[in-house]
Coordinates of C-alpha atoms and ligand atoms in Angstrom, one line a residue:
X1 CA 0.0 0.0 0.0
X2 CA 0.9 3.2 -1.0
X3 CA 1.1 5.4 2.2
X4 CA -0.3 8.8 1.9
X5 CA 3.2 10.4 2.7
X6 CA 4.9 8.7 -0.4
X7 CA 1.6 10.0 -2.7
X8 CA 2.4 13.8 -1.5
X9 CA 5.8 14.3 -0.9
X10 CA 6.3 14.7 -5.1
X11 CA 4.3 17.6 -4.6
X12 CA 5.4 18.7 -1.0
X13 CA 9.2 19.0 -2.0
X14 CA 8.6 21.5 -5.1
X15 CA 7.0 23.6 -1.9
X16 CA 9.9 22.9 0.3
X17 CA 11.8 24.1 -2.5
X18 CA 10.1 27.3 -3.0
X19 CA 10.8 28.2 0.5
X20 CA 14.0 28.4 0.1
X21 CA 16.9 30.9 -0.8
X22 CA 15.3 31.7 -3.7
X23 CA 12.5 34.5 -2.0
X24 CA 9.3 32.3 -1.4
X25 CA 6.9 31.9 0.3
X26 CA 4.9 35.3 -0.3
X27 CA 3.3 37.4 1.8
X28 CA 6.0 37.2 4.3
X29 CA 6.9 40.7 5.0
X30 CA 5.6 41.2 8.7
X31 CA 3.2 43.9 7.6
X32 CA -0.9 44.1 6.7
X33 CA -0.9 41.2 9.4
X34 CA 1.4 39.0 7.3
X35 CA 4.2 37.1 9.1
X36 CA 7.8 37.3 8.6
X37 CA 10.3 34.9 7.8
X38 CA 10.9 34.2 11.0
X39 CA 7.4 34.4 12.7
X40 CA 6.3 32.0 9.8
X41 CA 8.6 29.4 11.9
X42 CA 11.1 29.1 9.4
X43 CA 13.8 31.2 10.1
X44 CA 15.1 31.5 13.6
X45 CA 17.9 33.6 14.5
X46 CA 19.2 30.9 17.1
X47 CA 22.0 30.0 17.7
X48 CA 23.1 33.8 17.4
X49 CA 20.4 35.2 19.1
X50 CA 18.6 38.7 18.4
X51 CA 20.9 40.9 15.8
X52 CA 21.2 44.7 16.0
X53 CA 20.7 45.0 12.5
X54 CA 18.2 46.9 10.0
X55 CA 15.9 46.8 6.9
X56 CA 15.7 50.3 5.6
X57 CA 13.5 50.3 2.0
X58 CA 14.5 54.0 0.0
X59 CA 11.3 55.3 -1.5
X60 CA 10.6 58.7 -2.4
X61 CA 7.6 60.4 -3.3
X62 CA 5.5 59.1 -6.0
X63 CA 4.6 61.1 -9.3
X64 CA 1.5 60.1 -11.0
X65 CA 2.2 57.2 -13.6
X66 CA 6.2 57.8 -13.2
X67 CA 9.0 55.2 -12.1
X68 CA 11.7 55.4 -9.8
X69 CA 14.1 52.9 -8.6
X70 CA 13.3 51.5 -4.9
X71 CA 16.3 50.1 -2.6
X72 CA 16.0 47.6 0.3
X73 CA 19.1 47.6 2.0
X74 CA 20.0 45.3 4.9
X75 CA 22.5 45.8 7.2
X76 CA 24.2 43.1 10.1
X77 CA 27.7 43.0 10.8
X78 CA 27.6 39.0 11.4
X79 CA 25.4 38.0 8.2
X80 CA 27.1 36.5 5.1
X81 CA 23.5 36.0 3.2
X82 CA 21.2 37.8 2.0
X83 CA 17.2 37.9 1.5
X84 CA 14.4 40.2 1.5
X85 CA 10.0 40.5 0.4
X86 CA 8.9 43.4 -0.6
X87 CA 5.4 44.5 -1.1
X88 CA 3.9 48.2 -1.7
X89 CA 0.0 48.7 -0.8
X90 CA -2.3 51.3 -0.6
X91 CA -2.7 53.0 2.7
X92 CA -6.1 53.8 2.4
X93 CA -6.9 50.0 1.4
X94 CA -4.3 47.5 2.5
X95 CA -5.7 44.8 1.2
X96 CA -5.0 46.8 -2.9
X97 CA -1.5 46.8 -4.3
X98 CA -0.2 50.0 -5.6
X99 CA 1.8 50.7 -8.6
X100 CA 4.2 48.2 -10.5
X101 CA 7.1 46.3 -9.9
X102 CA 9.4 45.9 -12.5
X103 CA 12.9 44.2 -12.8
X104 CA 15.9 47.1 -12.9
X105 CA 17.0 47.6 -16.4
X106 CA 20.5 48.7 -15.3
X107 CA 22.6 46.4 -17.4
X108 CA 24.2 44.8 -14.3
X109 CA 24.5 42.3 -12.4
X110 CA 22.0 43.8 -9.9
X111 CA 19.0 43.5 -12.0
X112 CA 19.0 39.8 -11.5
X113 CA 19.4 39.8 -7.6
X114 CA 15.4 39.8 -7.6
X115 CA 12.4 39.0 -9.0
X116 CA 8.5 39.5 -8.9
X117 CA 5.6 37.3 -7.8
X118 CA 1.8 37.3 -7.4
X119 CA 0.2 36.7 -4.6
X120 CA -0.6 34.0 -6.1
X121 CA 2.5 32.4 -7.2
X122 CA 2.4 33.2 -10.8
X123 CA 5.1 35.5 -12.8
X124 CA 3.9 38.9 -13.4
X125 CA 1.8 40.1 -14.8
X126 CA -0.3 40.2 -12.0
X127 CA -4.1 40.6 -11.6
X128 CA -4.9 44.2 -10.9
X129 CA -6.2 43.8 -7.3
X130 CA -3.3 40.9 -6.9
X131 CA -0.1 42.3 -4.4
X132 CA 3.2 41.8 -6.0
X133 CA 6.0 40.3 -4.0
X134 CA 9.8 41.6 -4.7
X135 CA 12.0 38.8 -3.5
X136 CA 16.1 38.1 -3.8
X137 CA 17.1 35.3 -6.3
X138 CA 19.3 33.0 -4.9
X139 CA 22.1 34.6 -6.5
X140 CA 21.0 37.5 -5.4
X141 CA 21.0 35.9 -1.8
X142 CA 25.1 36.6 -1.9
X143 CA 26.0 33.6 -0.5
X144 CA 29.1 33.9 1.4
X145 CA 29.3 37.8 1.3
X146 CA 30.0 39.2 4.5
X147 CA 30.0 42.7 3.5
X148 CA 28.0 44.3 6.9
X149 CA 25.2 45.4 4.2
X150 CA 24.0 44.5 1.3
X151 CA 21.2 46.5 -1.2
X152 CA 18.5 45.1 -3.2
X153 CA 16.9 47.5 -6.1
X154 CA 13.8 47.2 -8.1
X155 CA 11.9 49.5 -10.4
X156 CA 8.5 50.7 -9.4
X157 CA 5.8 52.3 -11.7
X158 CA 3.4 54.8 -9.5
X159 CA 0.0 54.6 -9.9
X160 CA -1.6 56.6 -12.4
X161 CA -3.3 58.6 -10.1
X162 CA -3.2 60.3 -6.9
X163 CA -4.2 57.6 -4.6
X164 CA -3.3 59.0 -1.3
X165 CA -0.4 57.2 0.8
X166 CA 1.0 54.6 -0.4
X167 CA 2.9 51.8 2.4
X168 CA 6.1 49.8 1.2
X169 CA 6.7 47.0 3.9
X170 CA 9.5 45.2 3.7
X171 CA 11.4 41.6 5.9
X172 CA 14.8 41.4 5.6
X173 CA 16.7 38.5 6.2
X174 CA 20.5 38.8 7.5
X175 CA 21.3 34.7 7.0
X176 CA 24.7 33.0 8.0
X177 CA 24.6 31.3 5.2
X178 CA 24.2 27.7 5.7
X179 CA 21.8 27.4 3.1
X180 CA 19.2 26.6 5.9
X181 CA 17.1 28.2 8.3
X182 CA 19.3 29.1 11.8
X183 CA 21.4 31.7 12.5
X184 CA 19.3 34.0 10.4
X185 CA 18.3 37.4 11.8
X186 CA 14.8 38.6 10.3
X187 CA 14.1 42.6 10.4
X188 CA 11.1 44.2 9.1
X189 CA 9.7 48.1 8.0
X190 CA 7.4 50.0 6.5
X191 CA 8.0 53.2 4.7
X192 CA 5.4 56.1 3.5
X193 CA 5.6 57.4 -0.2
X194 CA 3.3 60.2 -0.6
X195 CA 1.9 61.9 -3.5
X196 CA 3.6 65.0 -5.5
X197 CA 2.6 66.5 -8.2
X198 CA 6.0 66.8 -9.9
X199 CA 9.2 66.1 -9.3
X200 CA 10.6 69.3 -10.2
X201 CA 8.4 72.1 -9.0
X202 CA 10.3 75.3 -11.1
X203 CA 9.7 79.2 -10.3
X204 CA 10.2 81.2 -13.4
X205 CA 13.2 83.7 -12.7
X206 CA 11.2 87.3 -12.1
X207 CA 7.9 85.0 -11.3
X208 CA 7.6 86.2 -7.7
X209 CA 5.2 89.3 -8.2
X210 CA 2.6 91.1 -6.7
X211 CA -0.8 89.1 -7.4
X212 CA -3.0 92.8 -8.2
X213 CA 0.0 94.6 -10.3
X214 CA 1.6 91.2 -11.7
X215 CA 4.4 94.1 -12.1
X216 CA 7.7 92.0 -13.1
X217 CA 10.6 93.0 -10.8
X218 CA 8.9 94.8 -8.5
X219 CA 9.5 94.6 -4.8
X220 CA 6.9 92.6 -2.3
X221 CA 6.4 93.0 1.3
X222 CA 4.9 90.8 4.0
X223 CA 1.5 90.4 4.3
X224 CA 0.9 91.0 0.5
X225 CA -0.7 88.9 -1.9
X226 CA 1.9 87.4 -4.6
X227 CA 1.2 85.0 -7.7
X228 CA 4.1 83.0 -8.4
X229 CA 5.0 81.5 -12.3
X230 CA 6.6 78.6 -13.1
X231 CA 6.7 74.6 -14.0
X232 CA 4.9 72.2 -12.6
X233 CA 3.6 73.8 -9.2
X234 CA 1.2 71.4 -9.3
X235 CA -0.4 68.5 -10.5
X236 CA -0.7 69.0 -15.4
X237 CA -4.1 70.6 -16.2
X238 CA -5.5 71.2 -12.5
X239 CA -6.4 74.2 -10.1
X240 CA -7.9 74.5 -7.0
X241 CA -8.4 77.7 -4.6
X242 CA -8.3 77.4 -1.0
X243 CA -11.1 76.7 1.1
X244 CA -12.8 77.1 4.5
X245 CA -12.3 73.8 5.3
X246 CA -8.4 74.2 4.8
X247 CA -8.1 76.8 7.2
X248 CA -6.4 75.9 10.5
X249 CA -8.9 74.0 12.8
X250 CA -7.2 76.2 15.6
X251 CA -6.0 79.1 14.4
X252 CA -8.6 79.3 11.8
X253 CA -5.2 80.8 9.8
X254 CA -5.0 80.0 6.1
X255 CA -3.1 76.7 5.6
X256 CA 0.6 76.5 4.9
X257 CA 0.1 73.9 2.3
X258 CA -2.8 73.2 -0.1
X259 CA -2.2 69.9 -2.0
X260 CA 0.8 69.3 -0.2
X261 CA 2.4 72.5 -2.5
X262 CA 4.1 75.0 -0.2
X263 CA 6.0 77.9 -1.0
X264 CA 9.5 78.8 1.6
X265 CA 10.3 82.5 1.7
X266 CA 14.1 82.3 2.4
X267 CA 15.4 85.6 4.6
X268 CA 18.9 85.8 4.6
X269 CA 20.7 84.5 7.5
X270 CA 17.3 82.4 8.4
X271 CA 15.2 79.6 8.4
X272 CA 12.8 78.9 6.1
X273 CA 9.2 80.7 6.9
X274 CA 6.3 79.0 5.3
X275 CA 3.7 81.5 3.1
X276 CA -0.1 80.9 3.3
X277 CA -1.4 79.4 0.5
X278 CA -4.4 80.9 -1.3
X279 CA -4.3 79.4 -5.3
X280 CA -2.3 76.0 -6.4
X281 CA -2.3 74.8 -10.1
X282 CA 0.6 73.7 -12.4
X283 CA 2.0 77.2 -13.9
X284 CA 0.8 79.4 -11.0
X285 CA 0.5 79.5 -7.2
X286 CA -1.1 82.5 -5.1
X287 CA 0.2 83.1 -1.5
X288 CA 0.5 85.3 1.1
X289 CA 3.9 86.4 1.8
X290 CA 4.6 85.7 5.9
X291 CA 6.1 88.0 8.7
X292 CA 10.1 88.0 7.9
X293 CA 12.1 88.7 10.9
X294 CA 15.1 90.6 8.8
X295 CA 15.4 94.3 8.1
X296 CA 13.8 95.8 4.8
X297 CA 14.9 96.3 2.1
X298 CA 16.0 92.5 1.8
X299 CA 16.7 90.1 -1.3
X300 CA 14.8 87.2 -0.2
X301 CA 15.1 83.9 -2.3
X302 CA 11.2 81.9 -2.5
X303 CA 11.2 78.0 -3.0
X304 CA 8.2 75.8 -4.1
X305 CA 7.7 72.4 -1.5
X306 CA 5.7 69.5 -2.0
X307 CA 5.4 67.6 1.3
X308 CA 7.6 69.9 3.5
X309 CA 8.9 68.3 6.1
X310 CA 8.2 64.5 5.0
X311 CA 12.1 63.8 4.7
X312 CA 12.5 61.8 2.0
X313 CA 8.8 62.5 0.7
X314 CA 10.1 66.0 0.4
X315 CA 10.5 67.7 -3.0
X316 CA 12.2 71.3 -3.1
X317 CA 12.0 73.2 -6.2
X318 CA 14.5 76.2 -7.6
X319 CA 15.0 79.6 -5.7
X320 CA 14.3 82.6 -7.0
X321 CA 15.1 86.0 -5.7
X322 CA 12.4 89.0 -4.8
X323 CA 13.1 92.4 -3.5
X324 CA 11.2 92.2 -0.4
X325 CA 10.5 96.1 1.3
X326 CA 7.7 97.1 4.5
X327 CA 5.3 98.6 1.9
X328 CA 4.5 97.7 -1.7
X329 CA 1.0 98.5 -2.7
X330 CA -0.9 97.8 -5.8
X331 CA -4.2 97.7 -7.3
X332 CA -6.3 94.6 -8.3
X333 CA -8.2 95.1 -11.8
X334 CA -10.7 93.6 -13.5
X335 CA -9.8 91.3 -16.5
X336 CA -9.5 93.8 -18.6
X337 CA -6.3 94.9 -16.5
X338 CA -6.6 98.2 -16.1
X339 CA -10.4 98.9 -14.7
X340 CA -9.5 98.8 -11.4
X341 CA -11.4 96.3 -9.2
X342 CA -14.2 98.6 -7.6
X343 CA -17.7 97.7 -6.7
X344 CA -20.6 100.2 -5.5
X345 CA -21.9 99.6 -1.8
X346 CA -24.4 97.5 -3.2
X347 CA -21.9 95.0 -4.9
X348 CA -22.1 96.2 -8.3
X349 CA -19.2 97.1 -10.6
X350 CA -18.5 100.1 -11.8
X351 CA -16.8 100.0 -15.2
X352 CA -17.9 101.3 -18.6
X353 CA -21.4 100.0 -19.4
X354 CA -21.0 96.2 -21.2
X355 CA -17.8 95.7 -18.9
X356 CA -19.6 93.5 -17.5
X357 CA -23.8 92.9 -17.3
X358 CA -24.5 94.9 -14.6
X359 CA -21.5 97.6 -14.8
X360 CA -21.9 100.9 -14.6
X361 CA -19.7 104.0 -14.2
X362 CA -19.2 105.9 -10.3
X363 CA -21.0 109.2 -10.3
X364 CA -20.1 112.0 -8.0
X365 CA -21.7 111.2 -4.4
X366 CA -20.7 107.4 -4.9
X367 CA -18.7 105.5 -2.2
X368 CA -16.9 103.0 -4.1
X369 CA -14.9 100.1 -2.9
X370 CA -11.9 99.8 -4.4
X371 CA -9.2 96.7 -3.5
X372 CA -5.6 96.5 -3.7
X373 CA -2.8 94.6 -1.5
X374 CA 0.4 95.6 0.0
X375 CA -0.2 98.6 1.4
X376 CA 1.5 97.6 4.9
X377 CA 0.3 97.1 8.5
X378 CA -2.6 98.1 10.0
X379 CA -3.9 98.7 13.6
X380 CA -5.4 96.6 15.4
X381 CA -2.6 94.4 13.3
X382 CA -3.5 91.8 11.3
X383 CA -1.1 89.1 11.0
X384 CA -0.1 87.1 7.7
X385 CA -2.5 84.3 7.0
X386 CA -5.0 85.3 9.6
X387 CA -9.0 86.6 8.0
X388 CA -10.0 89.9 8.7
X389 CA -12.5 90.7 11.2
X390 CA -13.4 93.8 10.9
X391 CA -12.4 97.2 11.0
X392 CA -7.9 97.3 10.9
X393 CA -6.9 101.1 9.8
X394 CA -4.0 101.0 7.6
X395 CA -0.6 102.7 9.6
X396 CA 0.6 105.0 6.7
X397 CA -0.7 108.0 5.4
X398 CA -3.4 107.0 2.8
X399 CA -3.7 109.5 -0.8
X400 CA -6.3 108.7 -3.3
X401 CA -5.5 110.2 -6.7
X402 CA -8.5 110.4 -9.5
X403 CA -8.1 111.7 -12.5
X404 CA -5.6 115.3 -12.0
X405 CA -7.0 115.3 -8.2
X406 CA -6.2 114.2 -4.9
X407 CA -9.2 113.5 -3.0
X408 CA -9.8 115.4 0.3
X409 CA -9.3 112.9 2.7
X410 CA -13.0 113.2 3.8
X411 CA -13.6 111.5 0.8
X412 CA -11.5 108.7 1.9
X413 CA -14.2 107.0 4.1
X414 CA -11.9 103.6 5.0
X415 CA -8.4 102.1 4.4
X416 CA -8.1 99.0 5.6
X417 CA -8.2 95.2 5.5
X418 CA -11.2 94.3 3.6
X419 CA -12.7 92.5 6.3
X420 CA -13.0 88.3 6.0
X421 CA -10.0 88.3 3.8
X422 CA -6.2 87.3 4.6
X423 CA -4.0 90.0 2.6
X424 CA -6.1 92.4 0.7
X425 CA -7.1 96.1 1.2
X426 CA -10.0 97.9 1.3
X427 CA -10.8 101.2 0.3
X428 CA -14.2 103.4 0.9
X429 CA -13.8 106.8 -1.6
X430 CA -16.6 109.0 -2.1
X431 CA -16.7 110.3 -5.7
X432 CA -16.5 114.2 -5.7
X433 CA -17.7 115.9 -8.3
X434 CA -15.5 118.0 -10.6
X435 CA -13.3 115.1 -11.9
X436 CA -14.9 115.1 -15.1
X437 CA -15.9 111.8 -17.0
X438 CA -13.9 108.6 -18.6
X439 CA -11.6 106.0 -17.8
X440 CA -9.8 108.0 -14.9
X441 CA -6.6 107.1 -13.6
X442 CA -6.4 106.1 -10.2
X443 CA -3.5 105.9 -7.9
X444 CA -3.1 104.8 -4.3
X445 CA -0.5 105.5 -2.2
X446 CA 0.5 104.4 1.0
X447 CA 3.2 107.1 2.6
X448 CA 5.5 107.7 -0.5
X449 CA 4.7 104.3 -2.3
X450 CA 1.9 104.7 -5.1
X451 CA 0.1 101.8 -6.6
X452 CA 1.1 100.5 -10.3
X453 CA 0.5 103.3 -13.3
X454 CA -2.6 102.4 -15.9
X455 CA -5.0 101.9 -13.4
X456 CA -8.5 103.8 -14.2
X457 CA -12.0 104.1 -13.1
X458 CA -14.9 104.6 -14.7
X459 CA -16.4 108.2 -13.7
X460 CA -19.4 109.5 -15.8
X461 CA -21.1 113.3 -15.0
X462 CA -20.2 116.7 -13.3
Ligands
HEM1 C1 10.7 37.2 3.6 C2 11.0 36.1 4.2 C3 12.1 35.2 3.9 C4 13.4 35.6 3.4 C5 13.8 36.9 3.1 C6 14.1 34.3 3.2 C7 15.4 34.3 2.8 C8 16.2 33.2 2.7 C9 17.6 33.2 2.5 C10 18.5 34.4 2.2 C11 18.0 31.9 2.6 C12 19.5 31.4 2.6 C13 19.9 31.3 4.0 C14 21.3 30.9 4.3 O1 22.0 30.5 3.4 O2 21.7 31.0 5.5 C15 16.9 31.1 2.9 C16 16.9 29.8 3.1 C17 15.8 29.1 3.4 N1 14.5 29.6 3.6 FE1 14.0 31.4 3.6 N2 13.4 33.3 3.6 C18 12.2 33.8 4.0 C19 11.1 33.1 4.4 C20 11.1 31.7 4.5 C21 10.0 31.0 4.9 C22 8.6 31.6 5.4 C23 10.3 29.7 4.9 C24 9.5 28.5 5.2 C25 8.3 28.3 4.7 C26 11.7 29.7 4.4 C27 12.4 28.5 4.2 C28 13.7 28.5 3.9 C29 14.5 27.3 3.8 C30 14.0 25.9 4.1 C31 15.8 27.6 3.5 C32 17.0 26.8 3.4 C33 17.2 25.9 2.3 C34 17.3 26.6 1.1 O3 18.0 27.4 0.8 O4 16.4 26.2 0.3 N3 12.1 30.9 4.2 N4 15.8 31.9 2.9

């Protein structure tokens, strides 16, 4: 009689060979409630005991549909073979691979120190909701190299999407290389790759500027609004403007980054000061430019960040260099870029009629609200980032010009924050009469600084 042992073992040994120094069995990384090589009850580190070794897994952030080349290194002094699994899931699903694996394509050696397998066992490819396991070969395993490290690489293909957080988990096996299962130390980790948009977030030279004026080399100062140009600020072909529910739970302060895009304003001699964030999309970005504890005038250098602070997650894009000074107003304007951005009390715009549907030109007796940024502190203050809310006088001396006249300063009815905004101005004139009628130009000043030329407004009548 055939006993039952003799009918299986044919098929038990091909297992007992996969479990070997060649990277099986799967879904042994220690992570997503998967055991390790060791908790499986394979590997034990005995007779050498616990090691004071490590698995570290080099991942940065993940681009959208782009590769980049992953590295599992592990390190004990004592080992003289080599394994590792490593599997990359999403964080929001653990149970859903994400992205691809994909052998190196280096042309050395290395690319053949692992290889990929399903969940299931098979060669890739694998089914789309099947986890991918990175294993050593056995040549990769490095039998008898007692090197006190050694480093694994594979390629991995993000996915095409954002998809949130994405978890690499990785064992690592530091064996002794008795092609067998003691004296092997097993470490394990996990490592977050987050989202960016790009990997090379690029400020046009000159593309720090005042978001009303858009004036090109002009100086900024804290507290204003600025757009800033460039490359890839932000995920191709998107835009998004912030939100009440990105302010600051506590603070209720604009946040620092929307999108995980942040821009650094560099003072010199300084750390880093985070801007608020206002606008993010892939050419422009629209912040508020923070307090800067240096003296003005400065040159101040202004760097894009994706996921500041995330350490290897973290993607810093080019400097560029802005004049920064206490006071640098300017005017916003309607598209047209020149009507300046003025509205009656009872919202409507005043413009030449057709501007827009409802436009219509100020009249003497009018108070108009007209909006601008940069024109400098205010009292009570109101701090960069922080909303508006209510009345904040501007400190310096406040001149309307309209047309060939300076308006009495009775006419000058507010100056201000405009109140439930971070950064922008306010200001109340009454139209006199005697300015005559047309596209007027109209100039701002704050102490000796005047708002950009070729700003008008519309002023029909006596
Ligand atoms: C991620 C987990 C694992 C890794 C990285 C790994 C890695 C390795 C390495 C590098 C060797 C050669 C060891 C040496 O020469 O000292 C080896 C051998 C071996 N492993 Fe694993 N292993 C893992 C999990 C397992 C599991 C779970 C089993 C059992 C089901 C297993 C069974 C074996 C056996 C039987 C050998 C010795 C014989 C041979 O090389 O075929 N391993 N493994």
């Amino acid at each position: 009689m055939v006993s039952w042992r003799t009918m299986i073992a044919p098929f038990l040994l091909p297992v007992a060979l996969l479990a070997t120094a060649n990277g099986g069995p799967w879904g042994r990384t220690g992570a997503f409630g998967e055991p390790t090589c060791e908790s499986s009850g394979c590997h034990r580190n005995e007779p050498l005991g616990p090691g004071r070794g490590t698995v570290t897994i080099d991942v940065g952030p993940y681009v959208p549909g782009e590769k980049q080349r992953v590295r599992v290194t592990i390190a004990d002094a004592a080992a003289s073979a080599w394994g590792y699994q490593l599997s990359a899931r999403l964080a929001r699903n653990t149970q859903q691979p994400a992205g691809t694996f994909s052998i190196a394509q280096s042309g050395g050696a290395d690319d053949l120190f692992s290889w990929i397998h399903c969940a299931s066992g098979s060669l890739p490819p694998c089914g789309s909701s099947e986890i991918q396991y990175v294993t050593h070969t056995s040549v990769g395993s490095r039998l008898n190299t007692r090197s006190g490290f050694t480093t694994f690489f594979i390629d991995w293909t993000a996915p095409s999407d954002n998809v949130g957080d994405i978890i690499f988990a990785a064992a690592g096996l530091a064996a002794d290389g008795d092609q067998g299962t003691n004296g092997d130390r097993t470490y394990t980790t996990t490592v977050l790759s987050l989202y960016a948009p790009s990997n090379q977030p690029t400020l046009r030279d000159g593309g720090v500027v005042n978001a009303a004026s858009f004036a090109q080399g002009a100086p900024v100062s804290p507290g204003t609004l600025v757009s800033l140009f460039g490359d890839k600020l932000g995920p191709p072909n998107f835009s998004r403007i912030v939100a009440r529910s990105d302010l600051d739970p506590v603070t209720g302060k604009l946040p620092l980054e929307l999108n995980r895009i942040g821009v650094d304003f560099f003072a010199p001699g300084q750390d880093p000061v985070p801007a608020y964030m206002l606008f993010v999309s892939d050419r422009q970005l629209n912040v508020q430019v923070p307090a800067l504890a240096v003296t003005l005038p400065a040159r101040v250098e202004v760097q894009p960040v994706f996921n500041r602070g995330q350490g290897r997650n973290e993607v810093r894009g080019n400097r560029v260099t802005v004049n920064v000074q206490g006071v640098s107003p300017a005017l916003f304007t309607f598209p047209d870029g020149k009507s300046a951005a003025a509205v009656d009390q009872g919202g409507v715009p005043i413009g030449r009629v057709g501007l827009f549907p409802n436009s219509r030109p100020a009249r003497s007796g009018d108070v108009i609200l007209v909006y601008g940024t940069g024109f400098g502190a205010s009292t009570p203050p109101v701090e960069p980032g922080v909303l508006a809310t209510g009345v904040a006088l501007l400190n310096a001396t406040v001149s309307v010009r309209l047309g060939t006249q300076f308006l009495a300063s009775s006419n000058v009815l507010y100056a201000g924050a405009a109140p439930s905004f971070a950064g922008l101005q306010q200001f109340n004139i009454r139209i006199p009469t005697g300015l005559g009628s047309g596209d007027l130009p109209l100039v701002i000043s704050a102490g000796p600084f005047d708002s950009q030329p070729g700003v008008t407004l519309r002023v029909e009548g006596p």
